[in-house]
Tab-separated table of N, CA and C in Angstrom:
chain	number	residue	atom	x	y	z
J	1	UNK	N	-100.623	7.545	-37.052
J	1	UNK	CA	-99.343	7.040	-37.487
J	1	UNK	C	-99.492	6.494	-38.909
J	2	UNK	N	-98.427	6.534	-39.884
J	2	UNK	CA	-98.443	6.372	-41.277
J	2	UNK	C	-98.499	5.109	-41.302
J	3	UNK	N	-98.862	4.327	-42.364
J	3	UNK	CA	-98.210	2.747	-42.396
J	3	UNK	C	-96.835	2.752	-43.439
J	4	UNK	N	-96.193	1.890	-43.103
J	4	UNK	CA	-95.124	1.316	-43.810
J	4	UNK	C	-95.288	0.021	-44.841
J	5	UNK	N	-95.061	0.241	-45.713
J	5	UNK	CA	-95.490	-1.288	-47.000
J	5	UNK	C	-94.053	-1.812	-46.425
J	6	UNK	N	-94.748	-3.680	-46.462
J	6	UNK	CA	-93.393	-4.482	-46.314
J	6	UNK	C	-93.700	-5.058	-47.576
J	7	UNK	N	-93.248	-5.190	-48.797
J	7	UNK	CA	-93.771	-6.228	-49.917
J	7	UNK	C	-92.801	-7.705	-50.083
J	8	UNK	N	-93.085	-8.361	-49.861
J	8	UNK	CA	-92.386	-9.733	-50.223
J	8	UNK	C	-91.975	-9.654	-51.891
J	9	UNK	N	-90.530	-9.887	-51.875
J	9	UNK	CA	-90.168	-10.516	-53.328
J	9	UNK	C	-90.405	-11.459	-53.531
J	10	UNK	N	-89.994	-12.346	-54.854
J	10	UNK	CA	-90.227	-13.466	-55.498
J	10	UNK	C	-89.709	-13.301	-56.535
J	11	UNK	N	-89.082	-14.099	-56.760
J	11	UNK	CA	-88.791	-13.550	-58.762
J	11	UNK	C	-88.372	-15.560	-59.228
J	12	UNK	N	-88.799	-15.903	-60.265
J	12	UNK	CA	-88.498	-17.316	-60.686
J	12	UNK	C	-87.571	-16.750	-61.517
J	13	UNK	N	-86.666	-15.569	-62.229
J	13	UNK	CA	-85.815	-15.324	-62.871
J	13	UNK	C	-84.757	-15.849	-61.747
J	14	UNK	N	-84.534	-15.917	-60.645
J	14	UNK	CA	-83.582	-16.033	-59.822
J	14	UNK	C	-83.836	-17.142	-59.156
J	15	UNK	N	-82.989	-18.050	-58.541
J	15	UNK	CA	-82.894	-19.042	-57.660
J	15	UNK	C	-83.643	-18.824	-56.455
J	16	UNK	N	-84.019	-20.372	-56.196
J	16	UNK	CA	-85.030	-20.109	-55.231
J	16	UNK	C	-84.455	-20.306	-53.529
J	17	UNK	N	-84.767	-19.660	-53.040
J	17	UNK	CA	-84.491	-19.591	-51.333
J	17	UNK	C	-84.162	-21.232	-50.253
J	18	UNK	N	-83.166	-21.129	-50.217
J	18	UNK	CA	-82.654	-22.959	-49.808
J	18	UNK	C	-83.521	-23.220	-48.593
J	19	UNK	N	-83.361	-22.176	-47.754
J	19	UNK	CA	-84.377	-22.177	-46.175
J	19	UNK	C	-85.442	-21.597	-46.404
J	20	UNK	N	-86.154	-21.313	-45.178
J	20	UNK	CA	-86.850	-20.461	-44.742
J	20	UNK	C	-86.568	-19.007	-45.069
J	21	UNK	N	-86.584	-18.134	-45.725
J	21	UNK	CA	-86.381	-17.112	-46.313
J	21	UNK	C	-86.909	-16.170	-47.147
J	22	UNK	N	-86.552	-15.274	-47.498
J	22	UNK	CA	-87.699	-14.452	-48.727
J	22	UNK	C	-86.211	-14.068	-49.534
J	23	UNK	N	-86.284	-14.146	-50.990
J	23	UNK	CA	-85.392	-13.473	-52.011
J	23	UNK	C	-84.965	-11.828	-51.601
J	24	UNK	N	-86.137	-11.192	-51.393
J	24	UNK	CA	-85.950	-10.046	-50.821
J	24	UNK	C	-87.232	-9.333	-50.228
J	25	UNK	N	-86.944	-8.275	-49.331
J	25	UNK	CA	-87.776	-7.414	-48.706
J	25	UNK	C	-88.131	-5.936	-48.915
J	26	UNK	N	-88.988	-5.669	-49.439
J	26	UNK	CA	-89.146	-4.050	-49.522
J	26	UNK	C	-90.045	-3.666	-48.643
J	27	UNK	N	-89.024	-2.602	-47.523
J	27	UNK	CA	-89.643	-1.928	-46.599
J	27	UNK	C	-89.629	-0.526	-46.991
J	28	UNK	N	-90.662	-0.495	-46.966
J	28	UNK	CA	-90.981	1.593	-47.090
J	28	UNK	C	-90.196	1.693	-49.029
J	29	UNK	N	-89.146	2.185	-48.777
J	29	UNK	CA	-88.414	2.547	-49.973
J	29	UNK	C	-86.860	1.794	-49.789
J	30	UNK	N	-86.639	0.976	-49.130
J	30	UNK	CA	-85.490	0.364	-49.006
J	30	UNK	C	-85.870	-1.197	-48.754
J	31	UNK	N	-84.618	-1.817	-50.042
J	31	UNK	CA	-84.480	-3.186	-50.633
J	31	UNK	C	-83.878	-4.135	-49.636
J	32	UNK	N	-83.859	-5.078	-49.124
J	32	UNK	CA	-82.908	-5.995	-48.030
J	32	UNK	C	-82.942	-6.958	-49.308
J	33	UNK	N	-81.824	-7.797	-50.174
J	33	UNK	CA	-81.540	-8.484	-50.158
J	33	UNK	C	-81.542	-10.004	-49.358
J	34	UNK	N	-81.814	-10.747	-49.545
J	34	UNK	CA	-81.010	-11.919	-49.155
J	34	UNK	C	-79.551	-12.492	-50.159
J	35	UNK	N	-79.146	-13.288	-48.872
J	35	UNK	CA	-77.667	-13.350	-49.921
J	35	UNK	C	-77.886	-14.524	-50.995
J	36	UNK	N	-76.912	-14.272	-52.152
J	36	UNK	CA	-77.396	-14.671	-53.209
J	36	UNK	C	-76.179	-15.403	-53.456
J	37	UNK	N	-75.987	-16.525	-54.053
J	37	UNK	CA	-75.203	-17.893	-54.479
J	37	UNK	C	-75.043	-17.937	-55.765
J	38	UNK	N	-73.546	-17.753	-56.533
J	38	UNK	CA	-73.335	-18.228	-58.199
J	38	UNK	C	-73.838	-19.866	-58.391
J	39	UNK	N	-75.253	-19.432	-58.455
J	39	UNK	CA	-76.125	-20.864	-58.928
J	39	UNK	C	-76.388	-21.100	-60.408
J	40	UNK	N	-77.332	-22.174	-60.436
J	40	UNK	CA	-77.672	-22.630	-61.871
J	40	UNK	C	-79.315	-21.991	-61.774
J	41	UNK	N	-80.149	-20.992	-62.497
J	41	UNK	CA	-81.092	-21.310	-62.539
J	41	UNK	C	-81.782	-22.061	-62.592
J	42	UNK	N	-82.837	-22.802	-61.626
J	42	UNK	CA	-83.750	-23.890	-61.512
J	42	UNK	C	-82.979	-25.309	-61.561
J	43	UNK	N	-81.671	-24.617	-60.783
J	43	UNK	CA	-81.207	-26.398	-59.769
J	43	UNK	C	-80.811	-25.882	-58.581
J	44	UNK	N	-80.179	-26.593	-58.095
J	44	UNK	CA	-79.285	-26.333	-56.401
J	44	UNK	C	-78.029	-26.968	-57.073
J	45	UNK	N	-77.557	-26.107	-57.648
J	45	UNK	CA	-76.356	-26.774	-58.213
J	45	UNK	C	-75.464	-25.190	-58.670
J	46	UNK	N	-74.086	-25.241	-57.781
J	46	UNK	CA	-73.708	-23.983	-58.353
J	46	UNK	C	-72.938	-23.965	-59.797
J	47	UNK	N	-72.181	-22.623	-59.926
J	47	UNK	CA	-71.647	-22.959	-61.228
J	47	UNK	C	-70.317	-23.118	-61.475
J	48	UNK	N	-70.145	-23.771	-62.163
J	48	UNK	CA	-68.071	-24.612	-62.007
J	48	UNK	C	-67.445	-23.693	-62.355
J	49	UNK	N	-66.563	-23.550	-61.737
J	49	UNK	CA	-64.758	-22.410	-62.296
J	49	UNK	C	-64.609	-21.629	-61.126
J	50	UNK	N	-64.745	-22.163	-59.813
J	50	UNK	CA	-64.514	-21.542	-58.203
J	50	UNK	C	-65.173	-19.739	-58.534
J	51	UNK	N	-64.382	-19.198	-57.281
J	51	UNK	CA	-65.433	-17.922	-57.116
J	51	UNK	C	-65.363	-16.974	-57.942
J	52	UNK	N	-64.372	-16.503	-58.926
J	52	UNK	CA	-64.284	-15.914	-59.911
J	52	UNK	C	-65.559	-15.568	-60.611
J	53	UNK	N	-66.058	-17.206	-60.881
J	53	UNK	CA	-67.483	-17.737	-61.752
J	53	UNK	C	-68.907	-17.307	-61.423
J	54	UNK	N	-68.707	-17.897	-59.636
J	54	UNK	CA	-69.679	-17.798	-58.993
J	54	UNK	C	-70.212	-16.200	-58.446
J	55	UNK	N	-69.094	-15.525	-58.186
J	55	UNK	CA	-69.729	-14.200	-58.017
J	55	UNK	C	-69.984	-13.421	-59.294
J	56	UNK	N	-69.451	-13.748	-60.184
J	56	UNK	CA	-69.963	-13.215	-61.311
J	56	UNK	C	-71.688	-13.404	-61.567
J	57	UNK	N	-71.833	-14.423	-61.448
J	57	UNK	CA	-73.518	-15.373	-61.526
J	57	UNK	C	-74.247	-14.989	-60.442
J	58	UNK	N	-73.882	-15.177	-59.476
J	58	UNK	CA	-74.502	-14.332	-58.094
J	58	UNK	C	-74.764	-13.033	-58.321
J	59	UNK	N	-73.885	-11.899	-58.637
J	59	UNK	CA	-73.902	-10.543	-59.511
J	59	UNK	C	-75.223	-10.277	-60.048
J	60	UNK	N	-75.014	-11.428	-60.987
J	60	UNK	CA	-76.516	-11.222	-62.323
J	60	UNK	C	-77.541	-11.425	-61.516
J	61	UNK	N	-77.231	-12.604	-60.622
J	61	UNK	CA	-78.602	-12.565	-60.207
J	61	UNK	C	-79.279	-11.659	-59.076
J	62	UNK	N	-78.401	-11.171	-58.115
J	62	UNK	CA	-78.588	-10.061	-57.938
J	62	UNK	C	-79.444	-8.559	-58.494
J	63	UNK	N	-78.437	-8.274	-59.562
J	63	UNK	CA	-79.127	-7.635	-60.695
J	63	UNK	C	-80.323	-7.775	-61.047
J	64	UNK	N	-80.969	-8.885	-61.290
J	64	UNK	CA	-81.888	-9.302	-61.487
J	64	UNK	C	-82.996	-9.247	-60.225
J	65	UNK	N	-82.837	-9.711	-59.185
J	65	UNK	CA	-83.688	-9.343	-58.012
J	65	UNK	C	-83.999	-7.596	-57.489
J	66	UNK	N	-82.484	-6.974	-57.904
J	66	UNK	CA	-82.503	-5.656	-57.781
J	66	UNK	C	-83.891	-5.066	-58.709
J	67	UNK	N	-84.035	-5.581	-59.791
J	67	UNK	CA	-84.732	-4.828	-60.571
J	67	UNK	C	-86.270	-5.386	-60.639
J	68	UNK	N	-86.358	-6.539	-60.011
J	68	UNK	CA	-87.443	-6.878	-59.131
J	68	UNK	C	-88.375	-6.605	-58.288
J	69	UNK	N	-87.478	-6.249	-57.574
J	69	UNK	CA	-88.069	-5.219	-56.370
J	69	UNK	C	-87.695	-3.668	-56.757
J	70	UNK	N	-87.894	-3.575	-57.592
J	70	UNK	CA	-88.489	-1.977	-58.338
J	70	UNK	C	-87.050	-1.348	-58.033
J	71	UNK	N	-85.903	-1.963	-58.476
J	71	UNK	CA	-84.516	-0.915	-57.953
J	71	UNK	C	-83.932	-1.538	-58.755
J	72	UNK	N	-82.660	-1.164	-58.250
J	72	UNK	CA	-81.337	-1.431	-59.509
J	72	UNK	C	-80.040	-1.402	-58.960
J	73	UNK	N	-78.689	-2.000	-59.456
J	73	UNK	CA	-77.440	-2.045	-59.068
J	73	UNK	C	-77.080	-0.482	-58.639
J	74	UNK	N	-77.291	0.480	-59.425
J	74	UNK	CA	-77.004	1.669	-59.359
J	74	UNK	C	-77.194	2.463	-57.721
J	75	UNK	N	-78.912	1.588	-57.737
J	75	UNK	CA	-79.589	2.011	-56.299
J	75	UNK	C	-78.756	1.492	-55.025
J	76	UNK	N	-78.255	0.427	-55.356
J	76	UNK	CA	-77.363	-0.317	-54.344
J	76	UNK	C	-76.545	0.493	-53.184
J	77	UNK	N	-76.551	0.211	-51.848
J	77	UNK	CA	-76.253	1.251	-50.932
J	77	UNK	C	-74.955	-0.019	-49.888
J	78	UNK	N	-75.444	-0.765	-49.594
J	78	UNK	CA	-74.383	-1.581	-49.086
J	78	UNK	C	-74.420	-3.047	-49.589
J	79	UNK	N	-73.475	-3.417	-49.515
J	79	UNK	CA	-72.988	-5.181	-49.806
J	79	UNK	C	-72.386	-5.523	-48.969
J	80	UNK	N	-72.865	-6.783	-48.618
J	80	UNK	CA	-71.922	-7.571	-47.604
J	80	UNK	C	-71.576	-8.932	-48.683
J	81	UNK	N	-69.847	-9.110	-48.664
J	81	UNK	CA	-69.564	-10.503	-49.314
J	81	UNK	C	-68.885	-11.421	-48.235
J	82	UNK	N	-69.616	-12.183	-48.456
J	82	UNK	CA	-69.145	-13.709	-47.548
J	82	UNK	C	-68.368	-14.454	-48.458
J	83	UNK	N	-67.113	-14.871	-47.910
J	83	UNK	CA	-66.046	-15.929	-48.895
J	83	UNK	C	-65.791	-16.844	-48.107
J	84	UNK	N	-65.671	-17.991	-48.495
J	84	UNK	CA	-65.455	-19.779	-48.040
J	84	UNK	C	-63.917	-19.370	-47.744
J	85	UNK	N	-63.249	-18.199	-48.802
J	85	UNK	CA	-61.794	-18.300	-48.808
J	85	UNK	C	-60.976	-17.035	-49.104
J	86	UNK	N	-60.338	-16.682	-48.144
J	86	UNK	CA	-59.971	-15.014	-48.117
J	86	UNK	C	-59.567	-14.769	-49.006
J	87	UNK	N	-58.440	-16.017	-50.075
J	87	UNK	CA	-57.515	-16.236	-50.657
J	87	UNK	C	-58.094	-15.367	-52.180
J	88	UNK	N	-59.557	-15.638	-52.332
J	88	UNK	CA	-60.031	-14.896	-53.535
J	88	UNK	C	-60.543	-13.797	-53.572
J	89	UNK	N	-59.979	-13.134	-52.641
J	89	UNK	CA	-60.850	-11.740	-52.081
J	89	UNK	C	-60.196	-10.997	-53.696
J	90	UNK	N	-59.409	-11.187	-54.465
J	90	UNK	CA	-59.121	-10.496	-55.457
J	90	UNK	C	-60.032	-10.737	-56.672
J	91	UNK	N	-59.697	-12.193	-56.862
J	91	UNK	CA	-61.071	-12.383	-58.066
J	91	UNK	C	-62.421	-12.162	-57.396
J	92	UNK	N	-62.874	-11.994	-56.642
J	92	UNK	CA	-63.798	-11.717	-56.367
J	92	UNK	C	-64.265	-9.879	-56.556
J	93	UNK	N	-63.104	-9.403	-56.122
J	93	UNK	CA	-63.206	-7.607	-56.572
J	93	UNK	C	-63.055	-7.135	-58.215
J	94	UNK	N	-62.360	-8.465	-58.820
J	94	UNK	CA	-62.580	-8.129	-60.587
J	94	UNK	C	-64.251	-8.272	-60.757
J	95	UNK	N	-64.270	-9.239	-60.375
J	95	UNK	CA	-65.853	-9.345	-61.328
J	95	UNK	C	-66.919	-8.173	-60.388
J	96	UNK	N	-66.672	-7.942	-58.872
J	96	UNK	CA	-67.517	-6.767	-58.434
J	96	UNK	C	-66.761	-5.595	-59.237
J	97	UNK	N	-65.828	-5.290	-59.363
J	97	UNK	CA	-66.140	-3.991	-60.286
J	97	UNK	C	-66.467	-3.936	-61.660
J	98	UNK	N	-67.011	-5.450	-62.146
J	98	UNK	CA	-67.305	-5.220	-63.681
J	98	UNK	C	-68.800	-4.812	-63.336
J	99	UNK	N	-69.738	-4.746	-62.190
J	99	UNK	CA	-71.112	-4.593	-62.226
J	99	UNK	C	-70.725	-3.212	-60.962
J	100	UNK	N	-70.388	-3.029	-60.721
J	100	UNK	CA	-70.283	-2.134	-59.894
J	100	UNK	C	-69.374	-0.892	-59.620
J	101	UNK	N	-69.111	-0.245	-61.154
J	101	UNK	CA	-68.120	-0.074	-61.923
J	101	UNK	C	-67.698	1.837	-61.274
J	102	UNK	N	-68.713	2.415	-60.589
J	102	UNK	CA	-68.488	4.095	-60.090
J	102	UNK	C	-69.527	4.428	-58.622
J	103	UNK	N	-69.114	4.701	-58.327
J	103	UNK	CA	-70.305	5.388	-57.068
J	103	UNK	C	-70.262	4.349	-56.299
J	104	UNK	N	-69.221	3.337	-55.963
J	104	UNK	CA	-69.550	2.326	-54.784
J	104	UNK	C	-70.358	2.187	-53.783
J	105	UNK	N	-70.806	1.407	-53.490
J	105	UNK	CA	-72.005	1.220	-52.357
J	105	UNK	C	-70.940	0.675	-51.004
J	106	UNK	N	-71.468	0.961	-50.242
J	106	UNK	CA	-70.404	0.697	-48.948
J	106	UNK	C	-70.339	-0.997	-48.952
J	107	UNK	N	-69.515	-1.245	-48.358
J	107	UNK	CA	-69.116	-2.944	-48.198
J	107	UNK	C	-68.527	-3.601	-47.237
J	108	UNK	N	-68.933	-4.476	-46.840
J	108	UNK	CA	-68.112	-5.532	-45.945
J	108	UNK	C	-67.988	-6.885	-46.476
J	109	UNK	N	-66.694	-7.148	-45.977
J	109	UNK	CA	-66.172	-8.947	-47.208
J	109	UNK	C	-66.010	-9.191	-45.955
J	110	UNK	N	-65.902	-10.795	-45.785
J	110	UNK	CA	-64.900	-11.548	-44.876
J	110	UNK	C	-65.360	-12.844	-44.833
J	111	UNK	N	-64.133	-13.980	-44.452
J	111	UNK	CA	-64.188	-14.977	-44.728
J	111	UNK	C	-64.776	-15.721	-43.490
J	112	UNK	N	-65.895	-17.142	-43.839
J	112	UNK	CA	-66.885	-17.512	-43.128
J	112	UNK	C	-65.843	-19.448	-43.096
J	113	UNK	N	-66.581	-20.047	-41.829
J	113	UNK	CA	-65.817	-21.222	-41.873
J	113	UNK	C	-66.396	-21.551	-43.055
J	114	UNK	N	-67.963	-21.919	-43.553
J	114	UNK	CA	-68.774	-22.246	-44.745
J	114	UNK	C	-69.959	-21.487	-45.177
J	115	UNK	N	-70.271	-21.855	-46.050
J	115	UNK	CA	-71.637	-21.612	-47.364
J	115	UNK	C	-72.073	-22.238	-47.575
J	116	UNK	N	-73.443	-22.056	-47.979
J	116	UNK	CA	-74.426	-23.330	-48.311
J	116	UNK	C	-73.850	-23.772	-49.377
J	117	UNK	N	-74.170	-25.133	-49.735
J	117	UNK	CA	-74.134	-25.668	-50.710
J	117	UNK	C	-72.473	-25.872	-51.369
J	118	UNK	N	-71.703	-25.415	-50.270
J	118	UNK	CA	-70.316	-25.260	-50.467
J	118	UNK	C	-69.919	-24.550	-51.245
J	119	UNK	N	-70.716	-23.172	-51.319
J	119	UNK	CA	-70.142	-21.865	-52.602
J	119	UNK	C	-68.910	-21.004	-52.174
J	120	UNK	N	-68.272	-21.024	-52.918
J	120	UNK	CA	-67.124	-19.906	-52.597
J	120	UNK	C	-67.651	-18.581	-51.805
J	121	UNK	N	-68.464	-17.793	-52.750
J	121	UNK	CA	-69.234	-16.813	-52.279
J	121	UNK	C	-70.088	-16.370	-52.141
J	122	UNK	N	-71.043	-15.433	-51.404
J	122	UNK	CA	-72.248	-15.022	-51.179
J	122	UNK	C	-72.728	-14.113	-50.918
J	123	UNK	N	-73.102	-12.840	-51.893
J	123	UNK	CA	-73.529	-11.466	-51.334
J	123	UNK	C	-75.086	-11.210	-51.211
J	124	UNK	N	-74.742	-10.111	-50.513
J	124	UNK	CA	-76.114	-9.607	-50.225
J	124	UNK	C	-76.313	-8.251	-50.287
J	125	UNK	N	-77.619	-7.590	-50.324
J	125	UNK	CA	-77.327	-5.731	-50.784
J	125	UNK	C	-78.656	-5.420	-50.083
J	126	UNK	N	-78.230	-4.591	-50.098
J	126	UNK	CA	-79.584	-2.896	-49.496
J	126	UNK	C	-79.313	-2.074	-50.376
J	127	UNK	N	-80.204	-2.062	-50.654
J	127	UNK	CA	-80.620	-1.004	-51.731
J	127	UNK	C	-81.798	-0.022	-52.296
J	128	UNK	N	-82.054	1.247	-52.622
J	128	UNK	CA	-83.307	2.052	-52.134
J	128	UNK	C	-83.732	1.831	-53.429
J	129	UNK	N	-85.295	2.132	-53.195
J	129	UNK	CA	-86.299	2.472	-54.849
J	129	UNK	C	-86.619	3.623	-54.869
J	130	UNK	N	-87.180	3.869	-56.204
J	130	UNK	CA	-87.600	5.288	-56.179
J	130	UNK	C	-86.505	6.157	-57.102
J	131	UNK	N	-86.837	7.607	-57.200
J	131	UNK	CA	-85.951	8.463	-57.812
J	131	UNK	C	-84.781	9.012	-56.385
J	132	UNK	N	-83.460	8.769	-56.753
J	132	UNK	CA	-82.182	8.882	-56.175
J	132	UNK	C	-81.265	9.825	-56.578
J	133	UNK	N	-81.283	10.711	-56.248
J	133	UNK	CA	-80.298	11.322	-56.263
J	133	UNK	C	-78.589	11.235	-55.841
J	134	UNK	N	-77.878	11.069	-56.591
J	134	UNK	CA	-76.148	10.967	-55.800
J	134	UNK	C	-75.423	11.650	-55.491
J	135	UNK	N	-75.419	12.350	-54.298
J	135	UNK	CA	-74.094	13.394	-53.653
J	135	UNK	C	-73.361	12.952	-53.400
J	136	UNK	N	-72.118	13.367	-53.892
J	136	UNK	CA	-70.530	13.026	-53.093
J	136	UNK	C	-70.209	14.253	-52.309
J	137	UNK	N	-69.323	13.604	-51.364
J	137	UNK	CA	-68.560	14.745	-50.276
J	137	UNK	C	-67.178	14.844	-51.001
């Protein structure tokens, strides 16, 4: 039987893990995310101007973990967004399509009673490494 690499992420470009957690997971050739918070680098402090702000910052940092674990936004295959508040499910889809702009990755949103740290929002992604090819049907 083959082995499978699990590699632990880490990245100090990105905020650090509130629990028990890993930033992200690379199994075989596919990325697990953990979900990610419009934070302040190197506080527990998010960033002011509600979720508009915060998923924008969450985004980057995202981005940033994506390319961490040897992948990229592009590679991105699903997102799940968690919102404190259904009410911004719109600003929240401006700033995802400023990083996520053709070839959508599949998605699920929906609104949670809370978030750590009391953030508006919180995504998370799967996403593959390696050379990718993109078919549409």
């Amino acid at each position: 039987m083959a082995s499978i690499v699990r590699k632990i992420v880490h990245t100090a470009k990105c905020p650090k893990a509130l629990a028990p957690y890993n930033q992200a997971v690379v199994a075989d050739r596919t990325v697990y995310c953990s979900g990610v918070l419009g934070m302040e680098l190197g506080s527990l402090k998010l960033v002011d101007g509600g979720a508009a702000v915060q998923t924008a910052k969450a985004l980057e940092h995202l981005t940033t973990l994506l390319e961490a674990s040897g992948s990229s936004i592009e590679k991105v295959v699903k997102t799940t967004i968690l919102l404190a508040d259904m009410s911004d499910y719109g600003a929240v889809n401006e700033e995802y399509k400023k990083v996520f702009s053709n070839n959508f990755p599949a998605r699920t949103c929906f609104a949670v009673n809370k978030l750590p740290l009391g953030a508006s929002v919180e995504i998370e992604a799967i996403a593959l490494t390696g050379e990718v090819i993109q078919v549409s049907t």
